Coordinates of C-alpha atoms and ligand atoms in Angstrom, one line a residue:
Chain A
N934 CA 23.3 19.2 -5.5
L935 CA 22.6 20.4 -9.1
G936 CA 18.6 20.9 -8.6
N937 CA 19.3 23.2 -5.7
S938 CA 22.1 25.0 -7.1
L939 CA 19.6 25.6 -10.0
K940 CA 16.9 27.0 -7.9
D941 CA 19.8 29.7 -6.5
A942 CA 20.9 30.1 -10.2
V943 CA 17.7 31.2 -11.4
K944 CA 17.0 33.4 -8.7
K945 CA 20.2 35.1 -8.5
L946 CA 20.6 38.2 -10.4
A947 CA 23.3 40.9 -9.3
N948 CA 26.2 42.6 -10.7
A949 CA 28.4 41.5 -14.3
G950 CA 29.6 38.0 -14.7
K951 CA 32.6 37.1 -17.0
I952 CA 32.7 33.7 -19.0
D953 CA 34.8 31.1 -17.6
R954 CA 35.2 28.0 -20.2
Q955 CA 36.3 25.8 -18.2
V956 CA 33.8 26.0 -15.7
I957 CA 31.0 25.7 -18.4
D958 CA 32.6 22.8 -19.6
E959 CA 32.5 21.3 -16.3
V960 CA 29.2 22.1 -15.4
V961 CA 27.9 21.0 -19.1
K962 CA 29.5 17.5 -18.3
D963 CA 27.7 17.5 -14.9
I964 CA 24.4 18.3 -16.5
Q965 CA 25.0 15.6 -19.0
R966 CA 25.8 12.8 -16.8
A967 CA 22.6 13.9 -14.4
M968 CA 20.5 13.7 -17.5
I969 CA 22.1 10.2 -18.8
Q970 CA 21.1 9.0 -15.3
A971 CA 17.8 10.3 -15.5
D972 CA 16.9 8.2 -18.5
V973 CA 16.7 11.3 -20.8
N974 CA 17.1 9.8 -24.3
V975 CA 20.9 9.8 -24.9
R976 CA 20.7 11.6 -28.3
L977 CA 18.8 14.3 -27.0
V978 CA 21.3 15.1 -23.9
M979 CA 23.7 15.3 -26.7
K980 CA 22.0 17.7 -28.5
L981 CA 20.9 19.8 -25.4
S982 CA 24.3 19.8 -23.8
S983 CA 25.8 21.3 -27.1
Q984 CA 22.8 23.8 -27.4
I985 CA 23.6 24.7 -23.6
K986 CA 27.1 25.1 -24.1
N987 CA 27.2 27.6 -27.1
R988 CA 24.5 29.9 -25.6
A989 CA 26.8 29.4 -22.5
L990 CA 29.8 30.7 -24.5
T991 CA 27.8 33.2 -26.4
E992 CA 25.2 34.9 -24.2
A993 CA 26.4 37.5 -21.6
P994 CA 25.5 36.3 -18.0
P995 CA 23.5 38.4 -16.1
A996 CA 25.2 40.7 -13.8
G997 CA 26.9 38.9 -10.8
M998 CA 26.2 35.7 -11.8
D999 CA 28.9 33.4 -12.3
S1000 CA 29.6 30.9 -14.8
R1001 CA 28.4 27.9 -13.2
E1002 CA 24.8 29.8 -12.5
H1003 CA 25.2 31.1 -15.8
V1004 CA 25.1 27.5 -17.6
L1005 CA 22.4 26.6 -14.9
R1006 CA 20.1 29.3 -15.6
I1007 CA 20.6 28.0 -19.7
V1008 CA 19.7 24.3 -18.7
Y1009 CA 16.8 25.7 -16.8
T1010 CA 15.4 27.7 -19.7
E1011 CA 16.1 24.9 -22.3
L1012 CA 14.2 22.2 -20.4
V1013 CA 11.2 24.5 -19.7
N1014 CA 11.4 24.6 -23.2
I1015 CA 10.4 21.0 -23.2
V1016 CA 8.4 20.3 -20.4
G1017 CA 7.4 23.7 -19.2
K1018 CA 3.6 23.6 -19.5
T1019 CA 1.3 21.2 -17.9
T1020 CA -1.8 19.4 -19.9
P1021 CA -4.7 22.0 -19.7
I1022 CA -7.6 19.5 -18.1
A1023 CA -10.7 21.2 -18.5
L1024 CA -13.1 20.4 -15.5
E1025 CA -16.1 19.6 -18.1
P1026 CA -17.7 16.7 -19.7
Q1027 CA -15.3 14.4 -21.6
T1028 CA -14.1 11.1 -22.4
I1029 CA -10.5 9.9 -21.7
M1030 CA -8.6 6.9 -23.2
M1031 CA -5.6 5.7 -21.0
V1032 CA -2.9 4.1 -23.3
G1033 CA 0.5 2.8 -22.4
L1034 CA 3.0 -0.1 -21.8
Q1035 CA 2.5 -3.2 -19.6
G1036 CA 2.6 -2.4 -15.9
S1037 CA 3.4 1.1 -16.4
G1038 CA 0.4 1.9 -13.9
K1039 CA -2.5 2.6 -16.3
T1040 CA -5.2 1.0 -14.1
T1041 CA -4.4 2.6 -11.0
T1042 CA -4.3 5.7 -12.7
T1043 CA -7.6 5.3 -14.1
S1044 CA -9.0 5.1 -10.3
K1045 CA -6.6 8.2 -9.6
I1046 CA -8.0 10.2 -12.2
A1047 CA -11.5 9.1 -11.6
R1048 CA -11.1 10.3 -7.9
F1049 CA -9.6 13.8 -9.1
F1050 CA -12.5 14.7 -11.1
S1051 CA -14.9 13.7 -8.3
R1052 CA -13.5 15.8 -5.9
K1053 CA -13.7 18.5 -8.5
G1054 CA -17.5 18.1 -8.3
L1055 CA -17.8 16.2 -11.9
K1056 CA -19.2 12.7 -12.1
P1057 CA -16.8 10.3 -13.5
A1058 CA -17.3 6.9 -14.8
V1059 CA -14.7 3.8 -15.9
I1060 CA -14.8 1.6 -18.7
C1061 CA -13.1 -1.6 -18.3
A1062 CA -11.4 -2.4 -22.1
D1063 CA -8.9 -4.6 -20.8
T1064 CA -9.8 -8.4 -22.2
Y1065 CA -6.1 -9.7 -21.7
R1066 CA -4.8 -9.5 -18.5
P1067 CA -6.5 -12.0 -15.8
G1068 CA -8.1 -10.3 -13.2
A1069 CA -8.2 -7.2 -15.2
Y1070 CA -11.6 -6.4 -14.3
D1071 CA -11.2 -7.3 -10.9
Q1072 CA -8.8 -5.1 -10.2
L1073 CA -10.5 -2.0 -11.3
S1074 CA -13.9 -3.0 -10.1
Q1075 CA -12.3 -3.3 -6.5
L1076 CA -10.7 0.2 -7.2
C1077 CA -14.0 1.8 -8.6
E1078 CA -15.7 0.1 -5.8
K1079 CA -13.6 1.7 -2.8
L1080 CA -14.3 5.0 -5.0
G1081 CA -18.1 4.8 -5.4
V1082 CA -17.5 5.3 -8.9
P1083 CA -19.7 3.3 -11.3
Y1084 CA -17.6 1.0 -13.8
Y1085 CA -18.8 -1.0 -16.7
G1086 CA -17.1 -4.0 -18.0
E1087 CA -17.8 -7.5 -20.0
P1088 CA -15.9 -9.8 -18.1
G1089 CA -16.5 -12.7 -20.4
N1090 CA -16.1 -10.7 -23.6
K1091 CA -12.8 -11.0 -25.9
D1092 CA -13.7 -7.8 -28.3
A1093 CA -12.4 -4.7 -26.2
V1094 CA -14.3 -2.9 -28.8
A1095 CA -17.4 -3.9 -28.4
I1096 CA -17.0 -3.3 -24.8
V1097 CA -16.0 0.3 -25.0
R1098 CA -19.1 0.9 -27.7
N1099 CA -21.2 -0.5 -25.1
G1100 CA -19.6 1.2 -22.0
L1101 CA -20.0 4.5 -23.7
K1102 CA -23.7 4.2 -24.2
A1103 CA -24.1 2.9 -20.8
M1104 CA -22.0 5.4 -19.0
A1105 CA -23.6 8.4 -21.0
K1106 CA -25.1 10.0 -18.4
Y1107 CA -22.0 10.4 -16.4
D1108 CA -19.7 13.6 -17.0
V1109 CA -16.3 11.9 -17.5
K1110 CA -15.8 8.4 -19.1
I1111 CA -12.5 6.9 -18.6
V1112 CA -11.6 4.1 -20.7
D1113 CA -8.6 1.7 -18.9
T1114 CA -7.3 -0.2 -21.9
A1115 CA -4.6 -3.5 -22.1
G1116 CA -0.8 -2.4 -21.8
R1117 CA 0.6 -3.0 -25.1
H1118 CA 4.0 -2.0 -27.0
A1119 CA 4.8 -0.9 -30.4
L1120 CA 6.1 -4.2 -32.1
E1121 CA 2.6 -5.9 -30.7
T1122 CA 0.9 -4.7 -33.9
D1123 CA -2.5 -6.5 -33.5
L1124 CA -2.4 -4.5 -30.2
I1125 CA -2.2 -1.4 -31.4
Q1126 CA -4.7 -1.9 -34.5
E1127 CA -7.1 -2.8 -31.4
M1128 CA -6.0 0.5 -29.9
K1129 CA -6.7 2.4 -33.3
D1130 CA -9.7 0.8 -33.4
I1131 CA -11.2 1.7 -29.7
Y1132 CA -9.8 5.6 -30.5
A1133 CA -12.2 5.4 -33.5
L1134 CA -15.2 4.9 -31.7
T1135 CA -15.3 8.4 -30.6
P1136 CA -13.4 11.7 -30.8
F1137 CA -11.5 11.2 -27.3
T1138 CA -11.0 14.1 -25.5
H1139 CA -7.9 13.1 -24.0
K1140 CA -5.5 10.1 -25.1
L1141 CA -3.0 9.7 -22.0
L1142 CA 0.0 7.8 -22.2
V1143 CA 0.9 6.4 -18.8
L1144 CA 4.9 6.0 -18.5
D1145 CA 6.7 4.5 -15.8
A1146 CA 9.3 7.0 -14.2
A1147 CA 12.0 4.4 -14.9
I1148 CA 11.4 3.8 -18.5
G1149 CA 15.1 3.8 -20.2
Q1150 CA 15.9 4.8 -23.8
Q1151 CA 13.1 3.0 -24.9
A1152 CA 10.5 6.1 -24.1
S1153 CA 11.4 8.0 -27.4
E1154 CA 10.4 5.2 -29.9
Q1155 CA 7.2 4.0 -27.7
A1156 CA 5.7 7.6 -27.3
K1157 CA 6.2 7.6 -31.2
A1158 CA 4.6 4.7 -31.9
F1159 CA 1.7 5.8 -29.5
N1160 CA 1.4 9.3 -30.7
D1161 CA 1.6 7.9 -34.8
A1162 CA -1.0 5.2 -33.9
I1163 CA -4.0 7.7 -32.1
G1164 CA -2.3 11.1 -31.5
I1165 CA -1.3 11.5 -27.7
T1166 CA -2.6 14.8 -26.0
G1167 CA -0.9 14.2 -22.6
V1168 CA 1.6 12.3 -20.6
V1169 CA 1.2 10.7 -17.1
I1170 CA 4.4 9.5 -15.5
T1171 CA 3.9 7.0 -12.6
K1172 CA 6.0 5.8 -9.7
L1173 CA 7.8 9.1 -9.0
D1174 CA 7.4 8.2 -5.5
G1175 CA 11.1 5.7 -5.8
T1176 CA 14.0 7.3 -7.1
A1177 CA 13.9 7.2 -10.9
K1178 CA 13.7 10.7 -12.1
G1179 CA 11.2 10.2 -15.1
G1180 CA 13.5 11.6 -17.9
G1181 CA 12.2 9.1 -20.5
A1182 CA 9.0 11.6 -20.3
L1183 CA 11.0 14.5 -21.4
S1184 CA 11.5 12.5 -24.7
A1185 CA 8.0 11.6 -24.6
V1186 CA 6.7 14.8 -24.7
S1187 CA 9.3 16.2 -27.1
D1188 CA 8.4 13.6 -29.6
T1189 CA 4.9 13.5 -29.2
N1190 CA 4.5 17.8 -29.0
T1191 CA 2.5 17.2 -26.0
S1192 CA 2.8 17.9 -22.4
I1193 CA 2.4 16.1 -18.8
A1194 CA -0.6 16.0 -17.3
F1195 CA -0.1 14.3 -13.9
I1196 CA 2.2 12.3 -11.9
G1197 CA 1.8 9.3 -9.7
V1198 CA 3.2 9.1 -6.3
G1199 CA 1.8 6.0 -4.9
E1200 CA -0.8 3.5 -5.2
T1201 CA -3.8 4.5 -3.5
P1202 CA -6.4 6.9 -5.3
D1203 CA -5.0 10.2 -3.9
D1204 CA -1.4 10.1 -4.8
L1205 CA -2.1 11.8 -8.1
E1206 CA -0.8 15.3 -8.7
R1207 CA -0.8 17.5 -11.4
F1208 CA 2.5 18.2 -13.2
D1209 CA 4.8 20.7 -11.5
P1210 CA 7.4 21.6 -13.9
D1211 CA 10.3 23.4 -11.6
G1212 CA 9.9 20.4 -9.1
F1213 CA 10.3 18.0 -12.3
I1214 CA 13.0 19.7 -13.4
S1215 CA 14.9 20.2 -10.5
R1216 CA 14.5 16.5 -9.4
L1217 CA 15.9 15.5 -12.7
L1218 CA 18.7 17.2 -12.0
G1219 CA 19.4 15.5 -9.1
Chain B
V670 CA 51.6 -0.8 -32.5
V671 CA 51.5 0.2 -28.9
L672 CA 47.8 1.6 -27.8
T673 CA 48.0 4.8 -26.1
E674 CA 45.2 6.8 -24.4
K675 CA 44.7 8.9 -27.2
D676 CA 44.1 6.0 -29.7
L677 CA 41.5 4.8 -27.6
E678 CA 39.6 7.6 -26.9
G679 CA 37.4 7.7 -29.9
P680 CA 36.4 4.1 -30.0
L681 CA 36.1 3.9 -26.3
W682 CA 33.7 6.5 -26.7
E683 CA 31.8 5.1 -29.2
L684 CA 31.3 2.0 -27.4
E685 CA 30.0 3.9 -24.0
M686 CA 27.4 5.7 -26.4
A687 CA 26.1 1.9 -27.3
L688 CA 26.0 0.9 -23.9
L689 CA 24.2 3.9 -22.6
E690 CA 21.8 4.0 -25.7
S691 CA 21.4 0.1 -24.5
D692 CA 20.1 1.1 -21.4
V693 CA 23.0 0.2 -19.6
A694 CA 23.2 2.2 -16.3
L695 CA 25.7 5.0 -16.3
P696 CA 27.8 4.3 -13.7
V697 CA 28.1 0.3 -14.9
A698 CA 28.7 2.1 -18.3
E699 CA 31.6 4.0 -16.9
S700 CA 33.3 1.3 -14.9
I701 CA 33.0 -1.4 -17.9
I702 CA 35.1 1.5 -20.0
A703 CA 37.2 2.4 -17.3
T704 CA 38.3 -1.3 -16.8
I705 CA 38.8 -1.7 -20.7
K706 CA 40.7 1.7 -21.0
A707 CA 43.3 0.5 -18.1
D708 CA 43.4 -3.0 -20.0
L709 CA 44.3 -1.8 -23.0
T710 CA 46.2 1.1 -22.5
G711 CA 50.0 0.0 -23.5
Q712 CA 48.8 -2.8 -24.9
H713 CA 50.5 -4.0 -28.1
K714 CA 47.8 -4.4 -31.1
K715 CA 48.4 -6.1 -34.6
L716 CA 48.9 -3.7 -37.3
L717 CA 45.8 -5.4 -39.1
H718 CA 43.5 -4.9 -36.5
S719 CA 41.7 -1.9 -36.0
T720 CA 41.8 0.0 -32.7
G721 CA 38.0 -0.4 -33.2
D722 CA 37.7 -4.0 -33.4
V723 CA 40.3 -4.6 -30.3
A724 CA 38.2 -2.1 -27.9
Q725 CA 35.2 -4.1 -29.2
D726 CA 36.5 -7.7 -28.5
A727 CA 37.5 -5.9 -25.0
L728 CA 34.1 -5.0 -24.3
V729 CA 32.6 -8.6 -25.6
D730 CA 34.9 -10.0 -22.7
A731 CA 33.8 -7.4 -20.3
I732 CA 30.2 -7.9 -20.8
S733 CA 30.6 -11.7 -20.8
K734 CA 32.3 -11.5 -17.2
I735 CA 29.7 -10.1 -15.9
L736 CA 27.0 -11.9 -17.2
N737 CA 28.6 -15.4 -16.5
V738 CA 28.8 -14.4 -13.2
N739 CA 27.8 -17.3 -10.5
T740 CA 25.9 -19.2 -13.2
L741 CA 23.3 -21.3 -11.8
D742 CA 21.5 -23.7 -13.8
F743 CA 17.5 -23.6 -12.6
D744 CA 16.5 -26.6 -14.1
E745 CA 19.2 -28.7 -12.7
Y746 CA 18.6 -26.8 -9.2
V747 CA 15.3 -28.2 -9.0
R748 CA 16.1 -31.5 -10.3
N749 CA 18.4 -31.9 -7.2
H750 CA 17.5 -29.7 -4.4
A751 CA 15.5 -31.3 -1.3
R752 CA 11.7 -30.9 -1.6
P753 CA 9.9 -28.7 -1.8
V754 CA 12.3 -26.1 -3.5
V755 CA 10.8 -22.7 -2.3
I756 CA 11.0 -20.1 -4.8
S757 CA 9.9 -16.3 -4.0
F758 CA 9.5 -13.9 -6.4
I759 CA 10.6 -9.7 -5.7
G760 CA 10.5 -6.7 -7.2
V761 CA 8.9 -3.3 -7.7
N762 CA 5.7 -2.8 -9.1
G763 CA 4.4 -3.8 -12.8
T764 CA 7.4 -5.5 -13.5
G765 CA 5.9 -9.0 -14.5
K766 CA 6.2 -11.0 -11.5
T767 CA 2.8 -12.7 -11.2
T768 CA 2.8 -13.3 -14.8
T769 CA 6.4 -14.5 -14.5
I770 CA 5.0 -17.1 -12.0
A771 CA 2.3 -18.2 -14.0
K772 CA 5.0 -19.2 -17.0
L773 CA 7.4 -21.0 -14.7
A774 CA 4.4 -22.9 -13.4
E775 CA 3.8 -24.1 -17.0
R776 CA 7.0 -25.0 -17.6
L777 CA 7.7 -27.0 -14.0
K778 CA 4.2 -28.9 -14.8
E779 CA 5.6 -30.0 -18.4
Q780 CA 8.7 -31.0 -16.5
K781 CA 6.1 -33.4 -14.9
Y782 CA 6.9 -31.5 -11.2
G783 CA 3.8 -30.8 -8.5
V784 CA 3.4 -27.1 -8.4
V785 CA 1.9 -24.9 -5.4
I786 CA 1.7 -21.2 -6.0
A787 CA 1.2 -19.1 -3.1
A788 CA -0.5 -15.8 -3.3
G789 CA 1.6 -13.6 -1.4
D790 CA 0.4 -10.0 -2.8
T791 CA -2.4 -9.7 0.0
F792 CA -2.4 -6.0 -0.8
R793 CA -3.0 -4.8 -4.3
A794 CA -6.6 -4.6 -5.7
G795 CA -7.4 -7.7 -7.8
A796 CA -4.0 -9.5 -7.1
I797 CA -5.4 -12.5 -5.8
E798 CA -7.8 -13.2 -8.3
Q799 CA -5.3 -12.3 -10.9
L800 CA -3.1 -15.1 -9.8
E801 CA -5.9 -17.7 -9.5
R802 CA -6.9 -17.2 -12.6
H803 CA -3.6 -18.4 -13.8
A804 CA -3.7 -21.2 -11.4
D805 CA -6.9 -22.5 -12.9
R806 CA -5.8 -21.9 -16.5
L807 CA -3.2 -23.8 -15.5
G808 CA -4.2 -26.8 -13.2
V809 CA -2.3 -25.8 -10.7
K810 CA -3.0 -25.6 -6.7
M811 CA -2.8 -22.2 -5.1
I812 CA -3.1 -21.4 -1.1
K813 CA -4.7 -17.8 -0.4
H814 CA -5.8 -16.0 2.5
Q815 CA -8.3 -13.1 2.7
Q816 CA -7.0 -9.6 1.2
G817 CA -4.7 -8.0 3.7
A818 CA -3.3 -11.1 5.3
D819 CA 0.1 -11.7 6.6
P820 CA 1.9 -12.3 3.4
A821 CA 4.5 -14.9 5.4
A822 CA 1.6 -16.4 6.5
V823 CA 0.3 -17.0 3.1
I824 CA 3.4 -18.6 1.7
Y825 CA 4.3 -20.3 5.0
D826 CA 1.0 -22.3 4.7
A827 CA 1.7 -23.3 0.9
V828 CA 5.4 -24.5 2.1
Q829 CA 3.2 -26.6 4.7
Y830 CA 0.6 -27.8 2.1
A831 CA 3.6 -28.8 -0.5
K832 CA 5.3 -30.7 2.3
N833 CA 2.0 -32.6 3.4
N834 CA 1.2 -33.4 -0.2
K835 CA 4.3 -33.9 -1.6
K836 CA 4.7 -31.3 -4.4
D837 CA 7.9 -30.6 -5.7
V838 CA 8.0 -26.6 -5.9
V839 CA 6.5 -23.8 -4.4
L840 CA 6.4 -20.8 -6.2
A841 CA 5.5 -17.5 -4.0
D842 CA 4.2 -14.3 -5.5
T843 CA 4.7 -11.0 -3.1
A844 CA 3.3 -7.4 -3.9
G845 CA 5.3 -5.1 -5.9
R846 CA 6.8 -2.4 -3.7
L847 CA 9.1 0.4 -4.2
H848 CA 12.7 -0.1 -3.2
T849 CA 12.5 3.3 -1.2
N850 CA 9.5 2.6 0.9
V851 CA 10.8 1.6 4.4
N852 CA 7.9 -0.6 5.6
L853 CA 7.7 -2.9 2.5
M854 CA 11.0 -3.6 2.5
E855 CA 11.0 -4.7 6.2
Q856 CA 7.9 -6.7 5.3
L857 CA 10.0 -8.2 2.4
K858 CA 13.0 -9.3 5.0
K859 CA 10.2 -10.6 7.5
I860 CA 9.0 -13.1 5.0
G861 CA 12.4 -14.2 4.0
R862 CA 13.2 -14.9 7.7
V863 CA 9.6 -17.0 8.4
V864 CA 10.2 -18.5 4.9
R865 CA 13.2 -19.2 4.5
P866 CA 13.3 -19.7 0.5
D867 CA 15.4 -21.7 -1.4
L868 CA 15.6 -19.3 -4.4
T869 CA 14.7 -15.7 -4.1
I870 CA 13.9 -14.3 -7.6
F871 CA 14.3 -11.0 -8.4
V872 CA 12.0 -9.7 -11.1
D873 CA 12.6 -6.4 -13.3
E874 CA 11.8 -5.3 -16.7
A875 CA 14.4 -5.2 -19.7
I876 CA 12.7 -1.7 -20.6
A877 CA 13.9 -0.3 -17.2
G878 CA 16.8 2.4 -17.3
N879 CA 19.1 3.7 -14.6
D880 CA 16.7 3.1 -11.7
A881 CA 17.6 -0.3 -12.4
V882 CA 20.9 -0.1 -10.4
E883 CA 19.4 1.2 -7.4
R884 CA 16.2 -1.3 -7.3
A885 CA 18.7 -4.1 -7.9
R886 CA 21.1 -2.8 -5.4
L887 CA 18.4 -2.2 -2.2
F888 CA 16.6 -5.3 -2.7
N889 CA 19.4 -7.4 -2.6
D890 CA 20.9 -5.6 0.4
A891 CA 17.4 -6.4 1.8
V892 CA 17.1 -10.1 1.2
P893 CA 20.2 -11.5 -1.1
V894 CA 19.0 -12.1 -4.6
S895 CA 19.5 -15.8 -6.1
G896 CA 19.1 -14.6 -9.9
T897 CA 16.8 -12.4 -11.9
I898 CA 14.3 -12.8 -14.6
L899 CA 14.5 -10.0 -17.0
T900 CA 10.8 -9.4 -18.3
K901 CA 9.4 -7.4 -21.5
A902 CA 12.6 -8.5 -23.4
D903 CA 9.9 -8.4 -26.7
A904 CA 9.2 -4.7 -26.1
D905 CA 12.7 -3.9 -28.8
A906 CA 14.0 -3.6 -25.5
K907 CA 18.2 -3.8 -25.6
G908 CA 18.1 -5.0 -22.4
G909 CA 21.1 -3.1 -20.6
A910 CA 19.1 -4.0 -17.1
A911 CA 20.9 -7.3 -17.4
I912 CA 24.0 -5.7 -17.3
S913 CA 23.4 -3.5 -14.2
I914 CA 21.5 -5.4 -12.4
A915 CA 24.2 -8.8 -12.6
H916 CA 27.0 -6.0 -12.0
I917 CA 25.2 -5.1 -9.1
T918 CA 24.0 -8.3 -7.5
G919 CA 26.6 -10.3 -8.7
K920 CA 24.2 -12.9 -9.3
P921 CA 22.9 -14.7 -13.2
I922 CA 20.2 -13.5 -15.1
L923 CA 18.5 -16.9 -15.0
F924 CA 15.5 -16.2 -17.8
L925 CA 13.9 -13.7 -20.0
G926 CA 10.2 -13.0 -20.4
V927 CA 9.6 -12.3 -23.8
G928 CA 5.9 -12.1 -24.1
Q929 CA 2.5 -12.3 -22.2
E930 CA 1.8 -16.2 -23.2
Y931 CA 2.8 -19.0 -20.7
K932 CA 5.3 -19.9 -23.3
D933 CA 7.1 -16.6 -23.4
L934 CA 10.0 -17.6 -21.3
K935 CA 13.5 -18.4 -22.2
K936 CA 16.9 -19.2 -20.5
F937 CA 18.9 -16.1 -20.7
E938 CA 21.8 -16.3 -23.0
T939 CA 25.0 -13.6 -23.1
Q940 CA 24.7 -13.7 -26.7
W941 CA 21.3 -12.4 -26.9
F942 CA 22.6 -9.3 -25.1
L943 CA 25.6 -9.2 -27.4
D944 CA 23.6 -9.4 -30.5
R945 CA 21.1 -6.4 -29.4
L946 CA 24.2 -4.2 -28.2
F947 CA 26.3 -4.3 -31.7
E948 CA 23.1 -4.5 -34.3
Ligands
GTP2675 N1 4.7 3.2 -5.9 C1 3.3 3.6 -6.8 N2 2.9 2.2 -7.6 C2 2.3 2.6 -8.3 C3 2.1 4.1 -8.9 N3 1.2 3.7 -10.2 C4 1.1 2.4 -10.1 N4 1.5 1.6 -9.5 C5 1.8 0.0 -8.6 O1 2.3 -0.1 -10.2 C6 1.7 -1.5 -10.7 C7 1.4 -1.6 -11.8 O2 0.1 -1.0 -12.0 P1 -1.2 -1.1 -12.7 O3 -2.4 0.1 -12.7 O4 -1.9 -2.7 -12.9 O5 -0.6 -1.0 -14.5 P2 -1.2 -1.2 -15.5 O6 -0.3 -0.3 -16.6 O7 -2.8 -0.9 -15.5 O8 -0.7 -2.9 -16.2 P3 -1.1 -3.5 -17.2 O9 -2.7 -3.3 -17.5 O10 -0.5 -5.0 -17.1 O11 -0.6 -3.1 -18.5 C8 0.5 -1.9 -9.7 O12 1.2 -2.6 -8.3 C9 0.2 -0.7 -8.7 O13 0.1 -0.5 -7.6 C10 2.7 5.2 -8.4 O14 2.5 6.1 -8.9 N5 3.1 4.8 -7.3
GTP2676 N1 5.1 -7.9 -23.5 C1 5.5 -8.2 -22.3 N2 4.7 -8.3 -21.2 C2 4.9 -8.6 -20.2 C3 6.1 -9.7 -19.9 N3 6.0 -10.1 -18.5 C4 4.7 -9.5 -18.2 N4 4.0 -8.9 -18.7 C5 2.9 -7.8 -18.8 O1 3.2 -7.0 -17.8 C6 2.1 -6.8 -17.0 C7 2.2 -6.6 -15.5 O2 2.4 -7.8 -15.2 P1 2.1 -8.4 -13.8 O3 2.7 -9.7 -13.8 O4 1.1 -8.0 -13.3 O5 3.5 -7.7 -12.7 P2 3.8 -7.9 -11.3 O6 5.1 -7.7 -11.1 O7 2.9 -9.0 -10.7 O8 2.7 -6.2 -11.0 P3 2.5 -5.8 -9.2 O9 2.0 -7.1 -8.6 O10 1.6 -5.2 -9.4 O11 3.8 -5.4 -8.7 C8 1.0 -7.4 -17.3 O12 0.0 -6.7 -18.4 C9 1.5 -8.6 -18.1 O13 1.0 -9.4 -19.2 C10 6.9 -10.1 -20.8 O14 7.7 -11.0 -21.0 N5 6.9 -9.2 -22.0
MG2677 MG1 -4.0 -2.6 -16.2
MG2678 MG1 1.7 -9.2 -9.2

């Protein structure tokens, strides 16, 4: 599979190789199909594949590398260019706002991030600012109770901005305040405005966009809308414990000029990992 | 004029790109384009028709064939079927199963049916509470056990309740689960065996990309799906997942979820997808 051949290609550096045009065409075609199946934005796939092909035809392969490995090595550098770094998460007091589309995994990820900071010796607190979804407060309170993490919410109150304002005050003595917000998409203009109003309350250290690994071609447009509204500092890709490759995240980070902070690999609070570019790239190419 | 492969190459490439950009999964898009290519190559076309138009017409036919598969009229089914009609809702995490049940409960209530909801998600934090709030708002009876209970037992209980109280429909919620989780897929099969639902509805989201194929396939293999409801179509999604899922399951898309309110559920029309595809 391409993912493993990619690993081999990157490692191999023996004697001089020559360029086989037909092999290059074939490998680029394989890479193209792999990226499309991984849900990378189609326009981005076309742009990347022509960049890759041009480089493969004009750059001399390192000694001993055949044309297939030559292309794979270039693919690796092109993808690392986009997702090569992991969002720096400082282990110090901060405020984090969780945003994203409906059902992407914000509430679950909020509890995972709270656990992450607890394990690093910091005191997290969670603020429930989802005033729309029935049972949102119950869900968050149950998750936080299990973790022994303090949480704030006003179940009767429909004003999310007021809840966050009150919550930030009530939870002021805790190191890391994580605000869980309601799901929303780019066309829900009043919800986008609500998100801007919440953001205006305090200069959040992080505004994390939570994206489902299975999201299709919408990723790019949605990420841009969230970024235009409040400025995203990092992306979390959830549900990577399934078969989805998370290609949407590629467009999300390249369109928001940020990086991936964490990945979600299950439903429990321990199922959170710091983003690993190599692992992500190999999985992307299948 | 006889259409050659070479004539068709450009137009078919354009159409394939349109399908992929509309979230139709790659293998499904390729199979559709291959079929069109086989059908059109060697065909005669009128001089006044552009090859692009001929290809587009062929695409509309191919897509209509996939989406008009096995049409099931949900309202008619509920009207005619023996009582209680037991309907289960399955799918991966976060696709909108619970919200869709609330929307259907409202719709059935408006049609004067007696509805019972079964809180079959006994696992996720706040799942029973979420469904309970919907049931309270709708004035619909809900059957629940404690968190961690056996989902099959809860749903079975709801069916018994419906029989004893002359209710027309049971809507059974289940926990979201990934198709790759063997234990949870086994649990789903068990629910199917114990409960024997009349309709098993696969709930997936219009914003899903290529993975729609994998999950539709594995869910359908585990418990044959009667039809699909595609949610979050209001998120400007082109909805290609509709094609991918209908193609894999061979079963119809019954409804579209077009928002978070109870009224935001409408019957799926093939034209809806075709309009988005070519806009
Ligand atoms: N398998 C798996 N499930 C996940 C992961 N993250 C979240 N989930 C599940 O996805 C579903 C949705 O998660 P939520 O946390 O409720 O999503 P949300 O973004 O808060 O949803 P809204 O508030 O309605 O927009 C739940 O069933 C979660 O348990 C993950 O990494 N892996
Ligand atoms: N915009 C929009 N949001 C929707 C639609 N259907 C559901 N949602 C939202 O999607 C989120 C998840 O919905 P749920 O009903 O909890 O999804 P679920 O499949 O039951 O989730 P799990 O039980 O955790 O697997 C909620 O925020 C819903 O309001 C829809 O058609 N449009
Ligand atoms: Mg939530
Ligand atoms: Mg649910």
